[in-house]
Tab-separated table of C-alpha atoms in Angstrom:
chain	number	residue	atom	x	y	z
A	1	UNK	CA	0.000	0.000	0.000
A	2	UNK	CA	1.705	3.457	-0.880
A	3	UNK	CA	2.579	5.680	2.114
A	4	UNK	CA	-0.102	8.695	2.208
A	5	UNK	CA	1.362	12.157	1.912
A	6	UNK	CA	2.254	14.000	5.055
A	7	UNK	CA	-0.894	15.817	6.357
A	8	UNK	CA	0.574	19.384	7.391
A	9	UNK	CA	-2.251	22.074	8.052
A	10	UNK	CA	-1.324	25.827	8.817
A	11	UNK	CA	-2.672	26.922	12.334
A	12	UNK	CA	-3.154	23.799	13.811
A	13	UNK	CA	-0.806	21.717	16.343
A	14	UNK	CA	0.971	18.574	15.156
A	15	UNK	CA	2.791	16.238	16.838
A	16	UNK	CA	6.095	14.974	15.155
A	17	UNK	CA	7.795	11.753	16.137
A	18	UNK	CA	11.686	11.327	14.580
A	19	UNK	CA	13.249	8.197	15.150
A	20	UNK	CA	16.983	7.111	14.443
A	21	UNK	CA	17.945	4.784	11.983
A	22	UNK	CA	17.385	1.212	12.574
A	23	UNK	CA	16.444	2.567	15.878
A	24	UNK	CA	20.167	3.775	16.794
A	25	UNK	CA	20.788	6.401	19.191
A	26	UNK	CA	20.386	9.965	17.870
A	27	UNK	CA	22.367	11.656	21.139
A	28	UNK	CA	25.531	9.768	22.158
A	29	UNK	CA	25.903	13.125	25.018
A	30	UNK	CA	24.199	16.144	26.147
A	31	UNK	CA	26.342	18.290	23.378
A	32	UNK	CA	24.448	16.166	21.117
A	33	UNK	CA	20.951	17.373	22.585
A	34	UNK	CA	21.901	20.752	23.107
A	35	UNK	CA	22.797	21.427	19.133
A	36	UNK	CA	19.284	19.919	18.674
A	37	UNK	CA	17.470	22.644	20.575
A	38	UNK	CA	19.724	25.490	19.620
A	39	UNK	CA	18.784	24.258	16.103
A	40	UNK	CA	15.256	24.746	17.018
A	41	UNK	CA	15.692	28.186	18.595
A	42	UNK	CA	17.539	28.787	15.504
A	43	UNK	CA	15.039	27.870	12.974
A	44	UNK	CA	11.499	27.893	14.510
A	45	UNK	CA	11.296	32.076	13.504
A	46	UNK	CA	12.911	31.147	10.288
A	47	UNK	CA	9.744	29.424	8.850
A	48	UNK	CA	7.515	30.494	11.527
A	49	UNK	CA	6.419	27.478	13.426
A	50	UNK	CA	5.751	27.878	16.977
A	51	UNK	CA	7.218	24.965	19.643
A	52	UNK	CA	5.201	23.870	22.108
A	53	UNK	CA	6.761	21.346	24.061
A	54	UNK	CA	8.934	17.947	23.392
A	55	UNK	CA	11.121	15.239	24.865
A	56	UNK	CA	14.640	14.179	23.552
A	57	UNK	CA	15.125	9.843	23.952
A	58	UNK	CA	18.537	8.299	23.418
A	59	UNK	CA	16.935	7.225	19.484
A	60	UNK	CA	14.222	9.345	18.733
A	61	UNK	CA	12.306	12.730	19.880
A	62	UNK	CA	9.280	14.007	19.996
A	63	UNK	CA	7.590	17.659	19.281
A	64	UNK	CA	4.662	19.349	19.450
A	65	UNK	CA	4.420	22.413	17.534
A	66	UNK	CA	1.683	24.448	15.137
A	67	UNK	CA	3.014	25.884	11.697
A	68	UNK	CA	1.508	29.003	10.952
A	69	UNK	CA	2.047	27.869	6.981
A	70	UNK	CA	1.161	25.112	5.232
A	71	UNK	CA	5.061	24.620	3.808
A	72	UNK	CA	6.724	25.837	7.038
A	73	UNK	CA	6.825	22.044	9.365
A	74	UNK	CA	8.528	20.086	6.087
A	75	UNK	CA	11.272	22.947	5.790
A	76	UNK	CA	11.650	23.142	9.043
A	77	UNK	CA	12.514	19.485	9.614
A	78	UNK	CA	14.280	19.607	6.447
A	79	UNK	CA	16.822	22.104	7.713
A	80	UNK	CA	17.115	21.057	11.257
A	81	UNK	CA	17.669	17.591	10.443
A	82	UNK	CA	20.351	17.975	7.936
A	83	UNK	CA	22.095	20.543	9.852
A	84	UNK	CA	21.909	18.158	13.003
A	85	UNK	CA	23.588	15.118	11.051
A	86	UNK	CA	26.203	17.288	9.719
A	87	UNK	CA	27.024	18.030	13.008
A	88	UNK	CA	26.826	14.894	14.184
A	89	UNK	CA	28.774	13.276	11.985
A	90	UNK	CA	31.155	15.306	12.114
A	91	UNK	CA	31.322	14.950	16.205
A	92	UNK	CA	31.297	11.491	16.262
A	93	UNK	CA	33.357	10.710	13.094
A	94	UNK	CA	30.853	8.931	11.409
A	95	UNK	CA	28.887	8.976	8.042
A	96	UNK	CA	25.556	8.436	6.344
A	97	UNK	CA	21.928	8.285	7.424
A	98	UNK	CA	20.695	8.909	10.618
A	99	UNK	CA	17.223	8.940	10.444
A	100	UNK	CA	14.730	6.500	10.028
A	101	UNK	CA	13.630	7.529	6.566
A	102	UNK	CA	10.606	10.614	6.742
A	103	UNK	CA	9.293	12.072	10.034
A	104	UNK	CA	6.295	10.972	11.278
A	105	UNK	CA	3.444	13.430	11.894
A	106	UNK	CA	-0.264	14.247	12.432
A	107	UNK	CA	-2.550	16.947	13.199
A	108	UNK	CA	-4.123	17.000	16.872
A	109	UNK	CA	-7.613	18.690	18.157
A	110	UNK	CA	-6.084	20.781	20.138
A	111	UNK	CA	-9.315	21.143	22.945
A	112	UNK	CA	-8.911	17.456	22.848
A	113	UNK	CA	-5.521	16.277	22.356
A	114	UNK	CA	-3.084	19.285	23.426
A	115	UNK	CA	-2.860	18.898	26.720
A	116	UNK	CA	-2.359	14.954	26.864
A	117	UNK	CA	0.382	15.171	24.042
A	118	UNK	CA	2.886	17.068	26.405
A	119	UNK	CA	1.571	15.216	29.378
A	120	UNK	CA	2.479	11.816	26.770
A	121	UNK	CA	5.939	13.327	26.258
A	122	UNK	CA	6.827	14.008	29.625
A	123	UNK	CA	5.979	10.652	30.652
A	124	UNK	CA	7.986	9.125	27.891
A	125	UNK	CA	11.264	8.681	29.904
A	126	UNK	CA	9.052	7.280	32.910
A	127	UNK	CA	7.747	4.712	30.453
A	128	UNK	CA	10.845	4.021	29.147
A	129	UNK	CA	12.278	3.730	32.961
A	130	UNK	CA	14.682	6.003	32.977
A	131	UNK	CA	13.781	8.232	35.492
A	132	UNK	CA	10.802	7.526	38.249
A	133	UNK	CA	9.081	11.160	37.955
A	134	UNK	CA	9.132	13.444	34.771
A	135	UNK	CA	10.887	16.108	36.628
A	136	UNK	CA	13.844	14.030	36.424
A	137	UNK	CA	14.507	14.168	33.328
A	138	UNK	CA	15.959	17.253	32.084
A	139	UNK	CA	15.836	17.025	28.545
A	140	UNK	CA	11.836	17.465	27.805
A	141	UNK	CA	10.007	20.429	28.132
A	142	UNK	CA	8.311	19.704	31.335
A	143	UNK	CA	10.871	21.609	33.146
A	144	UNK	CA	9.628	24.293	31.881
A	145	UNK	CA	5.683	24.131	32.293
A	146	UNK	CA	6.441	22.968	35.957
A	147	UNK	CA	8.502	26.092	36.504
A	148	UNK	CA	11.822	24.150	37.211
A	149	UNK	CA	13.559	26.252	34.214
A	150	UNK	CA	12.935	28.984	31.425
A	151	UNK	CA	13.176	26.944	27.326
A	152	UNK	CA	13.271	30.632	25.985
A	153	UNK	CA	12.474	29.131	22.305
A	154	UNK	CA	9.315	27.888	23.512
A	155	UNK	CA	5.800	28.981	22.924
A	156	UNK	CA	2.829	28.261	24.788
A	157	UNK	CA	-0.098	27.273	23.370
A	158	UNK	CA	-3.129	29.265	24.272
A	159	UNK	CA	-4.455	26.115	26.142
A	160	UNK	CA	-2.108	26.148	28.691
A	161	UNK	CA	-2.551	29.708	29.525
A	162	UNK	CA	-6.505	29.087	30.565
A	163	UNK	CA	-4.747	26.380	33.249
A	164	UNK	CA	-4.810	29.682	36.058
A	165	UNK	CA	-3.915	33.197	36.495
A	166	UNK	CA	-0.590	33.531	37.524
A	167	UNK	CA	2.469	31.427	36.519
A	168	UNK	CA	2.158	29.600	39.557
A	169	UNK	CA	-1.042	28.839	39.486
A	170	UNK	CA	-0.316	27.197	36.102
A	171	UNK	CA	2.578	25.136	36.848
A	172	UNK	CA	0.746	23.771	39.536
A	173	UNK	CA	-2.532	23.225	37.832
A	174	UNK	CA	0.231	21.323	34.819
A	175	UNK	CA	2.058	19.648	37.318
A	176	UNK	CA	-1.356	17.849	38.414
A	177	UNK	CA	-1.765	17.252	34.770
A	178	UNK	CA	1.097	14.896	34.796
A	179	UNK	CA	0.577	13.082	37.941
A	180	UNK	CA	-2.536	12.170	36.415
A	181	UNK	CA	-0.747	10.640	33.621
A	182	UNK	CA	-2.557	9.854	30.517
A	183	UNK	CA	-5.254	7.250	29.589
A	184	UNK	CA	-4.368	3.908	27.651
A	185	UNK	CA	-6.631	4.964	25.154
A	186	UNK	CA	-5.406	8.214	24.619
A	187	UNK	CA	-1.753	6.886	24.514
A	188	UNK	CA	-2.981	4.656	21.964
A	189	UNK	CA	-4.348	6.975	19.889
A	190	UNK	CA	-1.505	9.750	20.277
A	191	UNK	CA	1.074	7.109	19.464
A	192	UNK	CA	-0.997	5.269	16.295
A	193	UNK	CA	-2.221	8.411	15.276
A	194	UNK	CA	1.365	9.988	14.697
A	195	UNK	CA	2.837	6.967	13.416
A	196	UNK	CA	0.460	6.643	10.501
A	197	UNK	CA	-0.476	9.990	9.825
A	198	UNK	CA	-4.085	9.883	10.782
A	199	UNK	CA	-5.996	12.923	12.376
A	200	UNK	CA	-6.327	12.753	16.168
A	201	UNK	CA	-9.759	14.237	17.215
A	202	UNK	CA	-13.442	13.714	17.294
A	203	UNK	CA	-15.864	13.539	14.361
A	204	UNK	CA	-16.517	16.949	13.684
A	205	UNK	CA	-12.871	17.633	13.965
A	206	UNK	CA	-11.913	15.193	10.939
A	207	UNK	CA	-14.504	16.321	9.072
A	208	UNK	CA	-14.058	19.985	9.261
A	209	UNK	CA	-10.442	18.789	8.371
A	210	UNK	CA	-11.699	16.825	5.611
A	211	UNK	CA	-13.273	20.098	3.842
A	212	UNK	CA	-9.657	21.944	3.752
A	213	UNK	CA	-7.719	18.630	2.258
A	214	UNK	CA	-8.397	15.535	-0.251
A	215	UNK	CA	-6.347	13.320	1.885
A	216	UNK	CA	-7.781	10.771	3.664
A	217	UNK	CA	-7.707	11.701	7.427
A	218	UNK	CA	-8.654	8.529	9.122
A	219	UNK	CA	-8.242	4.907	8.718
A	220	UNK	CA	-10.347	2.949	6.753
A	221	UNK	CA	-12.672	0.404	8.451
A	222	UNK	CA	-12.245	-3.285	7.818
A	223	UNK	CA	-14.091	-5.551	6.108
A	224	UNK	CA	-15.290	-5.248	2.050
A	225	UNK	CA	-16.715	-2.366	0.635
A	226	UNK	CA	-20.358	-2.743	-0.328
A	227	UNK	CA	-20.927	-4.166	-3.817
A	228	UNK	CA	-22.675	-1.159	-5.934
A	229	UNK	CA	-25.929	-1.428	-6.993
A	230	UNK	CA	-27.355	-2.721	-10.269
């Protein structure tokens, strides 16, 4: 079956998954992960896309973040990334491919999905049992919606702003967030969802997607389609 085309939509968050090749590490040290999010800082004004929040694993990352153009997400991974293995290779005296072929990425409802995605990547390094608590691990962006530390390159989405008043308020109400930790169904569909490109949201959601793009936005049921009429 051919691979469907990216779905990238202006104004609306996505969450990006980029694995290494073969699933080989993509740091080897924290100079590694830094050059990744200077890269970011570097080229998230460049082709306007504002960064929400992500989380950096040993062989892949993950990143939430809404284009504000239709083009700006593929040239932004397109620069980053080559820049990053240039570096990289160069650092570690190595050569070729590091990714795992394309990124992987999908839209998100944001009223319905936002929130869980960067309560999903915080909790990524807990899953992976690395650390016991997400403020242990330094290299996601939950240090910085708990109000541990200050990711300057990193925008807000509106949603977390309604979470309270002040800045404490917030990082408390967030905080809560993630000791909740997030649904098995919602992990499911977070994780599915960005791995095979499908919209995550409710009904109306898709299908007020559907109007602005001929792709197909979810996946198709099982079982034979109906035989037509004679």
């Amino acid at each position: 079956m051919a691979r469907l085309p990216r779905l990238t939509l202006p104004g609306q968050p996505h969450h990006v998954i980029q694995r290494g090749n073969n699933r080989q590490a993509i740091f080897i040290d924290n100079a590694d992960r830094e050059r990744l999010l200077a890269l970011w800082a570097e080229q998230a004004p460049r082709f306007d896309i504002a960064l929400h929040a992500y989380v950096l694993m040993d062989n892949h990352f993950h990143l939430l973040a809404t284009p504000a153009t239709a083009d700006g997400l593929p040239k932004f991974m397109q620069a980053v990334g080559r820049s990053y293995v240039r570096a990289f290779n160069d650092r570690h005296s190595r050569s070729g491919t590091l990714w795992e072929g394309r990124y992987r990425a999908t839209v998100l409802q944001a009223e319905r999905y936002l929130l869980p995605c960067m309560v999903y990547m915080d909790l990524n390094p807990v899953r992976a049992g690395l650390v016991a608590e997400a403020r242990d691990f330094p290299w996601s962006s939950h240090h910085h919606y708990a109000g541990l530390r200050t990711d300057r390159f990193l925008s807000p989405h509106p949603l977390y702003w309604t979470l309270g008043n002040t800045p404490f308020a917030r990082e408390a109400a967030y905080a809560e967030l993630v000791r909740g930790g997030v649904g098995a169904r919602d992990q499911q569909v977070l994780t599915e969802s960005a791995l095979q490109g499908w919209a995550a949201g409710d009904e109306r959601f898709v299908a007020l997607l559907q109007e602005a793009t001929g792709r197909r936005l979810v996946k198709a049921r099982a079982g034979r389609r109906p035989l037509p009429k004679a």
